[in-house]
Coordinates of C-alpha atoms and ligand atoms in Angstrom, one line a residue:
M1119 CA 40.0 -40.0 -48.2
D1120 CA 38.6 -41.9 -50.7
R1121 CA 35.9 -40.3 -53.1
V1122 CA 33.0 -42.2 -51.5
T1123 CA 33.8 -40.8 -48.3
E1124 CA 34.5 -37.4 -49.5
E1125 CA 31.0 -37.3 -51.1
K1126 CA 29.5 -38.6 -47.9
D1127 CA 31.0 -35.5 -45.8
F1128 CA 29.8 -33.4 -48.9
A1129 CA 26.3 -34.3 -48.6
K1130 CA 26.5 -34.0 -44.5
L1131 CA 27.8 -30.8 -45.1
K1132 CA 25.4 -29.5 -47.7
A1133 CA 22.4 -31.0 -45.2
R1134 CA 23.8 -28.8 -42.3
L1135 CA 24.1 -25.7 -44.6
A1136 CA 20.6 -26.4 -45.7
E1137 CA 19.4 -26.7 -42.4
A1138 CA 21.5 -23.2 -41.2
E1139 CA 19.8 -21.5 -44.2
E1140 CA 16.4 -22.9 -43.1
T1141 CA 16.9 -21.7 -39.6
L1142 CA 18.0 -18.5 -40.6
R1143 CA 15.2 -18.0 -43.2
A1144 CA 13.1 -19.0 -40.0
I1145 CA 14.6 -16.0 -37.8
Y1146 CA 14.7 -13.5 -40.5
E1147 CA 10.8 -14.0 -41.3
G1148 CA 10.1 -14.2 -37.5
E1149 CA 9.0 -17.8 -37.2
V1150 CA 11.6 -18.2 -34.9
D1151 CA 13.4 -15.9 -32.4
A1152 CA 16.7 -16.5 -31.7
V1153 CA 19.7 -15.2 -29.7
V1154 CA 23.3 -15.7 -30.4
V1155 CA 25.6 -16.2 -27.6
A1156 CA 29.9 -16.0 -28.0
G1157 CA 31.4 -19.1 -26.1
P1158 CA 34.7 -20.6 -26.1
D1159 CA 33.4 -22.7 -28.4
G1160 CA 32.4 -20.2 -31.1
D1161 CA 28.9 -18.6 -31.5
Q1162 CA 25.8 -20.7 -30.2
I1163 CA 22.4 -19.9 -31.5
F1164 CA 19.8 -20.3 -28.7
T1165 CA 16.0 -20.6 -30.4
L1166 CA 12.7 -19.9 -29.2
Q1167 CA 10.3 -22.0 -30.8
G1168 CA 7.0 -23.5 -30.9
A1169 CA 5.3 -23.1 -27.5
E1170 CA 7.8 -20.5 -26.3
R1171 CA 6.6 -18.3 -29.2
P1172 CA 3.4 -17.0 -27.4
Y1173 CA 5.5 -16.5 -24.1
R1174 CA 7.4 -14.2 -26.5
L1175 CA 4.7 -12.4 -27.7
L1176 CA 3.5 -11.9 -24.5
I1177 CA 6.4 -10.5 -23.0
E1178 CA 6.6 -7.8 -26.2
A1179 CA 3.3 -6.8 -25.7
M1180 CA 3.7 -6.3 -22.0
N1181 CA 4.5 -3.1 -20.4
E1182 CA 7.4 -4.0 -18.2
G1183 CA 10.9 -4.2 -19.5
A1184 CA 12.6 -8.0 -19.7
L1185 CA 15.6 -9.0 -20.3
T1186 CA 17.9 -12.0 -20.3
L1187 CA 21.2 -11.9 -18.8
D1188 CA 24.5 -14.5 -19.0
S1189 CA 26.0 -15.6 -16.2
D1190 CA 28.6 -12.9 -16.7
G1191 CA 26.0 -10.0 -16.9
T1192 CA 25.7 -9.8 -21.0
V1193 CA 22.3 -9.1 -22.2
L1194 CA 21.4 -12.0 -24.2
Y1195 CA 18.0 -10.7 -25.1
C1196 CA 15.6 -7.7 -24.3
N1197 CA 12.0 -6.8 -25.0
S1198 CA 11.5 -3.3 -27.2
R1199 CA 10.0 -1.9 -24.1
F1200 CA 13.2 -2.2 -22.3
A1201 CA 15.1 -0.6 -25.0
E1202 CA 12.6 2.2 -25.1
M1203 CA 13.2 2.8 -21.3
V1204 CA 17.2 3.1 -21.7
D1205 CA 16.3 5.0 -24.9
K1206 CA 18.7 2.8 -27.1
P1207 CA 17.9 0.2 -30.3
M1208 CA 17.4 -3.4 -29.1
E1209 CA 20.6 -4.4 -31.3
K1210 CA 22.6 -2.2 -29.2
V1211 CA 21.2 -3.1 -25.9
I1212 CA 21.9 -7.0 -26.6
G1213 CA 25.2 -7.8 -26.0
S1214 CA 26.0 -5.1 -23.6
E1215 CA 27.0 -5.5 -20.2
W1216 CA 24.6 -4.7 -17.3
Q1217 CA 26.6 -2.0 -15.9
L1218 CA 25.9 0.3 -18.8
F1219 CA 22.3 0.8 -17.6
F1220 CA 22.9 1.9 -13.8
P1221 CA 24.6 4.6 -12.2
P1222 CA 27.8 3.7 -10.4
E1223 CA 26.1 3.6 -6.9
D1224 CA 23.7 1.2 -8.0
Q1225 CA 25.7 -1.2 -9.3
G1226 CA 26.9 -2.9 -6.4
P1227 CA 23.1 -3.4 -5.2
F1228 CA 22.2 -4.7 -8.3
Q1229 CA 25.4 -7.1 -8.3
A1230 CA 23.8 -8.2 -4.8
L1231 CA 20.6 -8.5 -6.3
L1232 CA 22.0 -11.0 -9.2
D1233 CA 24.0 -13.1 -6.6
G1234 CA 20.8 -13.4 -4.0
A1235 CA 19.0 -14.3 -7.1
R1236 CA 21.1 -17.5 -7.7
T1237 CA 19.3 -18.9 -4.4
Q1238 CA 15.8 -17.1 -4.5
G1239 CA 13.8 -14.7 -6.9
H1240 CA 15.2 -11.2 -5.7
K1241 CA 13.5 -7.9 -6.0
G1242 CA 14.7 -4.2 -5.7
E1243 CA 14.4 -0.7 -6.5
F1244 CA 17.3 1.0 -8.9
A1245 CA 17.7 3.7 -11.1
L1246 CA 17.5 2.9 -14.8
L1247 CA 19.6 5.1 -17.0
T1248 CA 19.0 6.2 -20.6
S1249 CA 21.4 6.8 -23.2
K1250 CA 21.3 10.5 -22.3
G1251 CA 22.1 9.9 -18.9
D1252 CA 18.5 10.5 -17.4
R1253 CA 17.4 8.3 -14.4
T1254 CA 14.1 6.5 -14.5
P1255 CA 13.2 5.1 -10.9
V1256 CA 12.5 1.3 -11.5
Q1257 CA 11.6 -2.1 -9.8
I1258 CA 13.7 -5.0 -10.7
S1259 CA 13.0 -8.9 -9.9
A1260 CA 15.7 -11.3 -10.9
R1261 CA 15.4 -14.9 -11.1
T1262 CA 18.2 -17.5 -12.3
M1263 CA 16.9 -20.0 -15.4
Q1264 CA 18.4 -22.6 -17.5
L1265 CA 18.7 -21.3 -21.2
E1266 CA 19.4 -24.5 -23.1
G1267 CA 21.5 -25.8 -20.2
V1268 CA 23.5 -22.6 -19.4
G1269 CA 22.8 -20.6 -16.3
A1270 CA 21.1 -17.0 -17.1
F1271 CA 19.2 -14.3 -15.5
A1272 CA 15.7 -13.4 -16.2
I1273 CA 15.2 -9.8 -15.2
L1274 CA 11.6 -7.8 -15.2
V1275 CA 11.9 -3.8 -15.2
T1276 CA 8.6 -1.9 -14.1
D1277 CA 8.6 1.6 -14.6
L1278 CA 7.9 3.5 -11.0
T1279 CA 7.9 6.8 -12.4
Q1280 CA 4.0 7.1 -12.3
R1281 CA 4.0 5.3 -8.9
K1282 CA 6.4 7.8 -7.3
R1283 CA 4.8 10.7 -8.9
A1284 CA 1.4 9.7 -7.5
E1285 CA 3.1 9.0 -4.2
E1286 CA 4.8 12.3 -4.1
E1287 CA 1.4 13.7 -5.2
L1288 CA -0.4 12.2 -2.5
Q1289 CA 2.1 13.2 0.2
R1290 CA 1.8 16.5 -0.9
A1291 CA -2.1 16.6 -0.8
N1292 CA -1.9 15.0 2.7
V1293 CA 0.5 17.9 4.1
E1294 CA -2.0 20.5 2.3
L1295 CA -5.0 18.2 3.7
A1296 CA -3.6 18.7 7.4
V1297 CA -2.5 22.4 6.8
G1298 CA -6.2 23.0 5.9
A1299 CA -7.9 20.9 8.6
A1300 CA -5.7 22.6 11.3
K1301 CA -6.6 26.2 10.1
L1302 CA -10.4 25.0 9.8
Q1303 CA -9.8 23.6 13.4
E1304 CA -8.6 26.6 14.4
T1305 CA -11.2 28.9 12.7
V1306 CA -14.2 26.5 14.1
A1307 CA -12.7 27.0 18.0
E1308 CA -12.7 30.6 17.2
L1309 CA -16.2 30.6 16.0
E1310 CA -17.1 28.4 19.1
A1311 CA -15.6 30.8 21.4
F1312 CA -17.3 33.5 19.8
S1313 CA -20.7 31.9 19.8
Y1314 CA -20.2 30.7 23.4
T1315 CA -19.3 34.4 24.6
I1316 CA -22.1 36.2 22.7
S1317 CA -24.8 33.9 23.8
H1318 CA -23.2 33.9 27.5
D1319 CA -23.6 37.7 27.1
L1320 CA -27.0 37.9 25.3
R1321 CA -28.4 36.1 28.4
A1322 CA -28.1 38.9 31.0
P1323 CA -29.7 41.9 29.2
L1324 CA -32.4 39.3 28.7
R1325 CA -32.6 38.3 32.1
A1326 CA -33.3 42.0 32.8
I1327 CA -36.1 42.4 30.5
Q1328 CA -37.9 39.3 32.0
S1329 CA -37.4 40.3 35.6
F1330 CA -38.7 43.9 35.1
A1331 CA -41.8 42.5 33.2
G1332 CA -42.1 40.3 36.2
I1333 CA -42.0 43.8 38.5
L1334 CA -44.2 45.2 36.1
R1335 CA -46.8 42.7 36.1
E1336 CA -46.7 42.2 40.1
Q1337 CA -46.5 46.1 41.0
F1338 CA -48.4 47.6 38.3
G1339 CA -50.7 44.7 37.2
A1340 CA -54.0 46.1 38.8
K1341 CA -53.6 49.4 37.5
M1342 CA -53.1 48.4 33.7
E1343 CA -55.6 47.7 31.3
P1344 CA -56.3 44.2 30.2
E1345 CA -54.6 45.4 26.9
A1346 CA -51.3 46.7 28.3
M1347 CA -51.3 43.3 30.3
E1348 CA -51.4 41.4 27.1
Y1349 CA -48.7 43.2 25.8
L1350 CA -46.6 42.7 28.6
A1351 CA -47.3 39.1 28.6
R1352 CA -46.3 38.7 25.1
S1353 CA -43.0 40.8 25.5
A1354 CA -42.2 38.4 28.6
S1355 CA -43.2 35.1 26.4
A1356 CA -40.8 36.8 23.7
A1357 CA -38.0 36.9 26.2
A1358 CA -38.7 33.0 27.2
R1359 CA -38.3 32.1 23.9
M1360 CA -35.1 34.0 23.0
D1361 CA -33.7 32.6 26.7
Q1362 CA -34.5 29.0 25.5
L1363 CA -32.7 29.7 21.8
I1364 CA -29.7 31.1 23.5
K1365 CA -29.7 28.1 26.0
D1366 CA -30.0 25.9 23.4
V1367 CA -27.2 27.4 21.1
L1368 CA -24.9 27.7 24.3
N1369 CA -25.8 23.6 24.9
Y1370 CA -25.0 22.9 20.9
S1371 CA -21.8 24.7 21.2
Q1372 CA -20.9 23.2 24.6
T1373 CA -21.8 19.7 23.1
S1374 CA -19.3 20.8 20.2
R1375 CA -16.5 21.8 22.6
A1376 CA -16.4 20.1 25.9
E1377 CA -14.3 16.9 26.2
L1378 CA -16.3 13.6 26.4
V1379 CA -14.7 10.8 28.4
L1380 CA -16.3 7.7 27.1
G1381 CA -17.4 4.5 29.6
P1382 CA -19.6 2.3 30.4
V1383 CA -23.3 3.6 30.7
D1384 CA -26.3 1.6 31.9
L1385 CA -28.9 2.5 29.4
D1386 CA -31.8 1.2 31.2
R1387 CA -31.2 3.5 34.5
L1388 CA -30.2 6.4 32.6
T1389 CA -33.3 6.1 30.2
R1390 CA -35.6 5.6 33.6
E1391 CA -33.7 8.5 35.3
V1392 CA -34.3 10.9 32.2
I1393 CA -37.8 10.1 32.2
V1394 CA -38.5 10.5 35.7
H1395 CA -36.8 13.6 36.2
H1396 CA -38.3 15.3 33.1
P1397 CA -41.6 17.3 34.0
D1398 CA -43.2 16.5 30.6
F1399 CA -42.6 12.9 30.7
R1400 CA -44.3 12.3 33.8
H1401 CA -47.7 11.9 32.6
T1402 CA -47.2 10.6 29.2
E1403 CA -47.6 6.9 28.2
I1404 CA -43.8 5.8 27.4
M1405 CA -42.9 1.9 27.6
I1406 CA -39.6 0.8 28.0
A1407 CA -39.8 -2.8 26.0
G1408 CA -37.5 -5.1 28.3
E1409 CA -33.9 -4.2 29.8
L1410 CA -31.8 -2.1 27.8
P1411 CA -28.0 -2.9 27.7
T1412 CA -25.0 -0.8 28.7
V1413 CA -23.2 1.0 25.8
I1414 CA -20.0 3.1 26.0
A1415 CA -20.9 6.8 25.9
H1416 CA -20.3 10.1 28.0
E1417 CA -23.4 10.0 30.4
A1418 CA -24.7 13.7 30.6
S1419 CA -24.4 13.9 26.8
L1420 CA -26.3 10.5 26.3
A1421 CA -28.7 11.7 29.0
Q1422 CA -29.2 14.8 26.9
C1423 CA -29.8 12.8 23.8
I1424 CA -32.3 10.5 25.3
S1425 CA -34.3 13.6 26.7
N1426 CA -34.2 15.3 23.3
L1427 CA -35.4 12.3 21.2
L1428 CA -38.2 11.6 24.0
G1429 CA -39.2 15.6 24.0
N1430 CA -40.0 15.5 20.5
A1431 CA -41.7 12.2 20.5
V1432 CA -43.9 13.3 23.0
K1433 CA -44.1 16.9 21.2
F1434 CA -44.8 16.3 17.9
V1435 CA -48.3 14.8 17.8
T1436 CA -51.5 15.5 16.1
P1437 CA -53.3 18.4 18.7
G1438 CA -55.5 16.5 21.1
A1439 CA -54.0 12.9 20.5
T1440 CA -52.2 10.9 23.3
P1441 CA -48.6 10.6 22.7
K1442 CA -47.4 6.7 23.1
V1443 CA -44.0 6.2 23.1
Q1444 CA -41.8 3.0 23.1
I1445 CA -38.3 2.6 23.8
R1446 CA -36.6 -0.6 22.9
A1447 CA -32.7 -1.6 22.2
E1448 CA -31.2 -3.9 19.3
Q1449 CA -27.9 -5.5 19.6
R1450 CA -26.0 -4.9 16.0
E1451 CA -22.7 -7.2 16.6
E1452 CA -20.5 -4.7 18.6
R1453 CA -22.9 -2.1 18.8
V1454 CA -26.4 -1.4 20.4
R1455 CA -29.3 0.9 18.4
L1456 CA -31.6 2.3 20.8
W1457 CA -34.9 3.1 19.1
V1458 CA -37.6 5.8 20.0
E1459 CA -40.9 5.2 18.6
D1460 CA -43.7 7.6 18.6
N1461 CA -47.2 7.8 17.1
G1462 CA -46.8 11.3 16.4
I1463 CA -47.4 12.9 13.6
G1464 CA -44.4 11.6 11.2
I1465 CA -41.6 13.0 8.7
S1466 CA -41.5 12.8 4.9
P1467 CA -38.6 10.7 3.8
H1468 CA -37.6 13.7 2.0
H1469 CA -37.1 15.8 5.3
Q1470 CA -35.4 13.0 7.2
Q1471 CA -32.0 13.9 6.6
R1472 CA -32.7 17.8 6.9
I1473 CA -33.9 17.8 10.6
F1474 CA -30.6 16.8 12.3
G1475 CA -29.2 20.0 10.8
I1476 CA -29.1 23.2 13.2
F1477 CA -32.3 25.5 13.1
E1478 CA -34.2 23.1 10.7
R1479 CA -37.9 23.1 11.4
L1480 CA -40.7 21.3 9.3
Q1481 CA -43.5 23.0 11.1
P1482 CA -44.4 26.9 11.1
A1483 CA -43.4 28.4 14.2
G1484 CA -46.4 28.5 16.7
A1485 CA -47.4 25.1 15.6
Y1486 CA -44.8 23.5 18.0
A1487 CA -42.6 24.8 20.5
G1488 CA -38.9 24.5 19.6
T1489 CA -35.8 26.1 18.4
G1490 CA -34.9 23.6 15.9
I1491 CA -31.4 22.5 17.6
G1492 CA -32.8 19.6 19.7
L1493 CA -31.6 16.9 16.9
S1494 CA -28.3 18.8 15.8
I1495 CA -27.2 18.4 19.6
V1496 CA -28.1 14.7 19.4
K1497 CA -26.2 14.1 16.4
K1498 CA -23.3 16.1 17.0
A1499 CA -23.1 14.4 20.7
V1500 CA -23.6 10.9 19.5
E1501 CA -21.0 11.2 16.3
R1502 CA -18.5 12.5 19.3
M1503 CA -19.5 9.5 20.9
G1504 CA -18.5 7.4 17.9
G1505 CA -22.0 6.4 17.1
S1506 CA -24.3 7.5 14.6
V1507 CA -28.1 8.4 14.1
G1508 CA -31.2 8.1 12.2
V1509 CA -34.8 7.9 11.7
E1510 CA -37.4 6.0 9.8
S1511 CA -40.9 7.6 9.2
E1512 CA -43.8 8.6 7.0
P1513 CA -45.8 11.3 7.4
G1514 CA -48.9 10.4 9.6
Q1515 CA -47.4 6.8 10.4
G1516 CA -45.5 8.1 13.7
S1517 CA -41.6 8.3 13.6
R1518 CA -38.9 5.5 14.7
F1519 CA -35.7 7.8 16.0
W1520 CA -32.3 5.7 16.6
I1521 CA -29.0 6.1 17.9
E1522 CA -26.3 3.9 17.6
L1523 CA -23.6 3.2 20.0
P1524 CA -21.0 1.0 21.0
A1525 CA -21.9 -1.9 23.1
A1526 CA -19.9 -2.0 26.4
Ligands
LIG282 P1 -37.4 21.3 17.9 O1 -37.8 20.5 18.5 O2 -36.8 22.2 18.8 O3 -38.2 21.9 16.7 P2 -35.4 19.4 16.7 O4 -33.8 19.8 16.4 O5 -35.6 18.5 18.0 O6 -35.8 20.8 17.1 O7 -36.3 18.9 15.5 C1 -36.4 19.5 14.3 C2 -37.4 19.4 13.4 O8 -37.6 17.8 13.0 C3 -38.8 19.7 14.3 O9 -39.0 21.1 14.1 C4 -39.9 18.3 13.8 O10 -40.1 19.4 12.4 C5 -38.8 17.2 13.3 N1 -39.2 16.2 14.2 C6 -38.2 16.2 15.3 N2 -38.7 14.9 16.2 C7 -39.9 14.5 15.4 C8 -40.8 13.4 16.0 N3 -40.7 12.6 16.7 N4 -41.9 13.4 14.9 C9 -42.4 14.4 14.0 N5 -41.2 15.4 13.7 C10 -40.0 15.7 14.2

């Protein structure tokens, strides 16, 4: 080799050395990321430069573990989150075989995941082993990629610990809830049966009081002082009120207990029947706007609801005023809303929720007859038929009660 050639080669080598030194400096100073892969032709350096750097930063910042495997399964790169997951320093992870991080029973499935990833992206759930042998449930998704012309795998590892824990807690809570609900149902059923029996038994002595008061009035009325007759009349009316109360409670508990078989009910026919058959409605002004549609309901329960709403509509008017009631229906997508609108005393928005509760009455006893059960029966029955109830009103402006049921 002549001197000129030697000098040329020397210059070339110097230039390559400078280049390599510059690359190493950049790697050390974090300007460039690199991975070193041992291959048949010696070590090969893969650098992640320029446009790829933001991705690298992203991968470092994210909460998922990320790693790159070469086609033989050696870790070429991992982010710090993955190193944290397996509880090993990054330098120890890089260069290891993937088998190190999975328990034996998961190794077959993981290999299958890698094989599948050659054709398409693949996901699976595995246990990840820490250096201490602890297991972390993870989801892994694998894809193949080309790393500077060489086939490799990009692996994303998501820690499922929290999700699994939340799932377990949810499951436990569901079980507890189901047990609680069953117990509650049992208690409610017992209470309902109890109230039914009590109410039933209460009516018998009450009937005795009523019939003896009747006998007293008929057989001894002529001999009694007017004051004594007045007391007798008061006892009889108190007994009648109590009887109504018991009947209403029975009715309410029946509404809660009875099995309701739902089917199409012609609202128009039913409403007209309720009006005709109710003694209080015959001489009031009740107008039905248009023809009412058919709904899905339990006929007897729906009749009871309409009767209760109409009963209130004609009852709660200022003394001396003539009640005027309008009934109309409104189609609302799959449902029908039946409105019962009156010209009565109205209800302040403040009390509109309360009145659907059992025994809730807004007026002092004696102002209007009633037991405070009618609307709670309406609410219970409508809800059991898969519907809802409500009211719009202002004091002195009349009330617009509605029940909504599925359309037929
Ligand atoms: P009751 O009619 O036996 O008092 P309800 O449960 O039917 O019991 O009604 C509860 C309360 O709601 C009534 O006492 C009354 O204060 C109020 N209310 C119900 N309907 C009307 C109405 N149409 N107009 C004004 N107030 C009403």
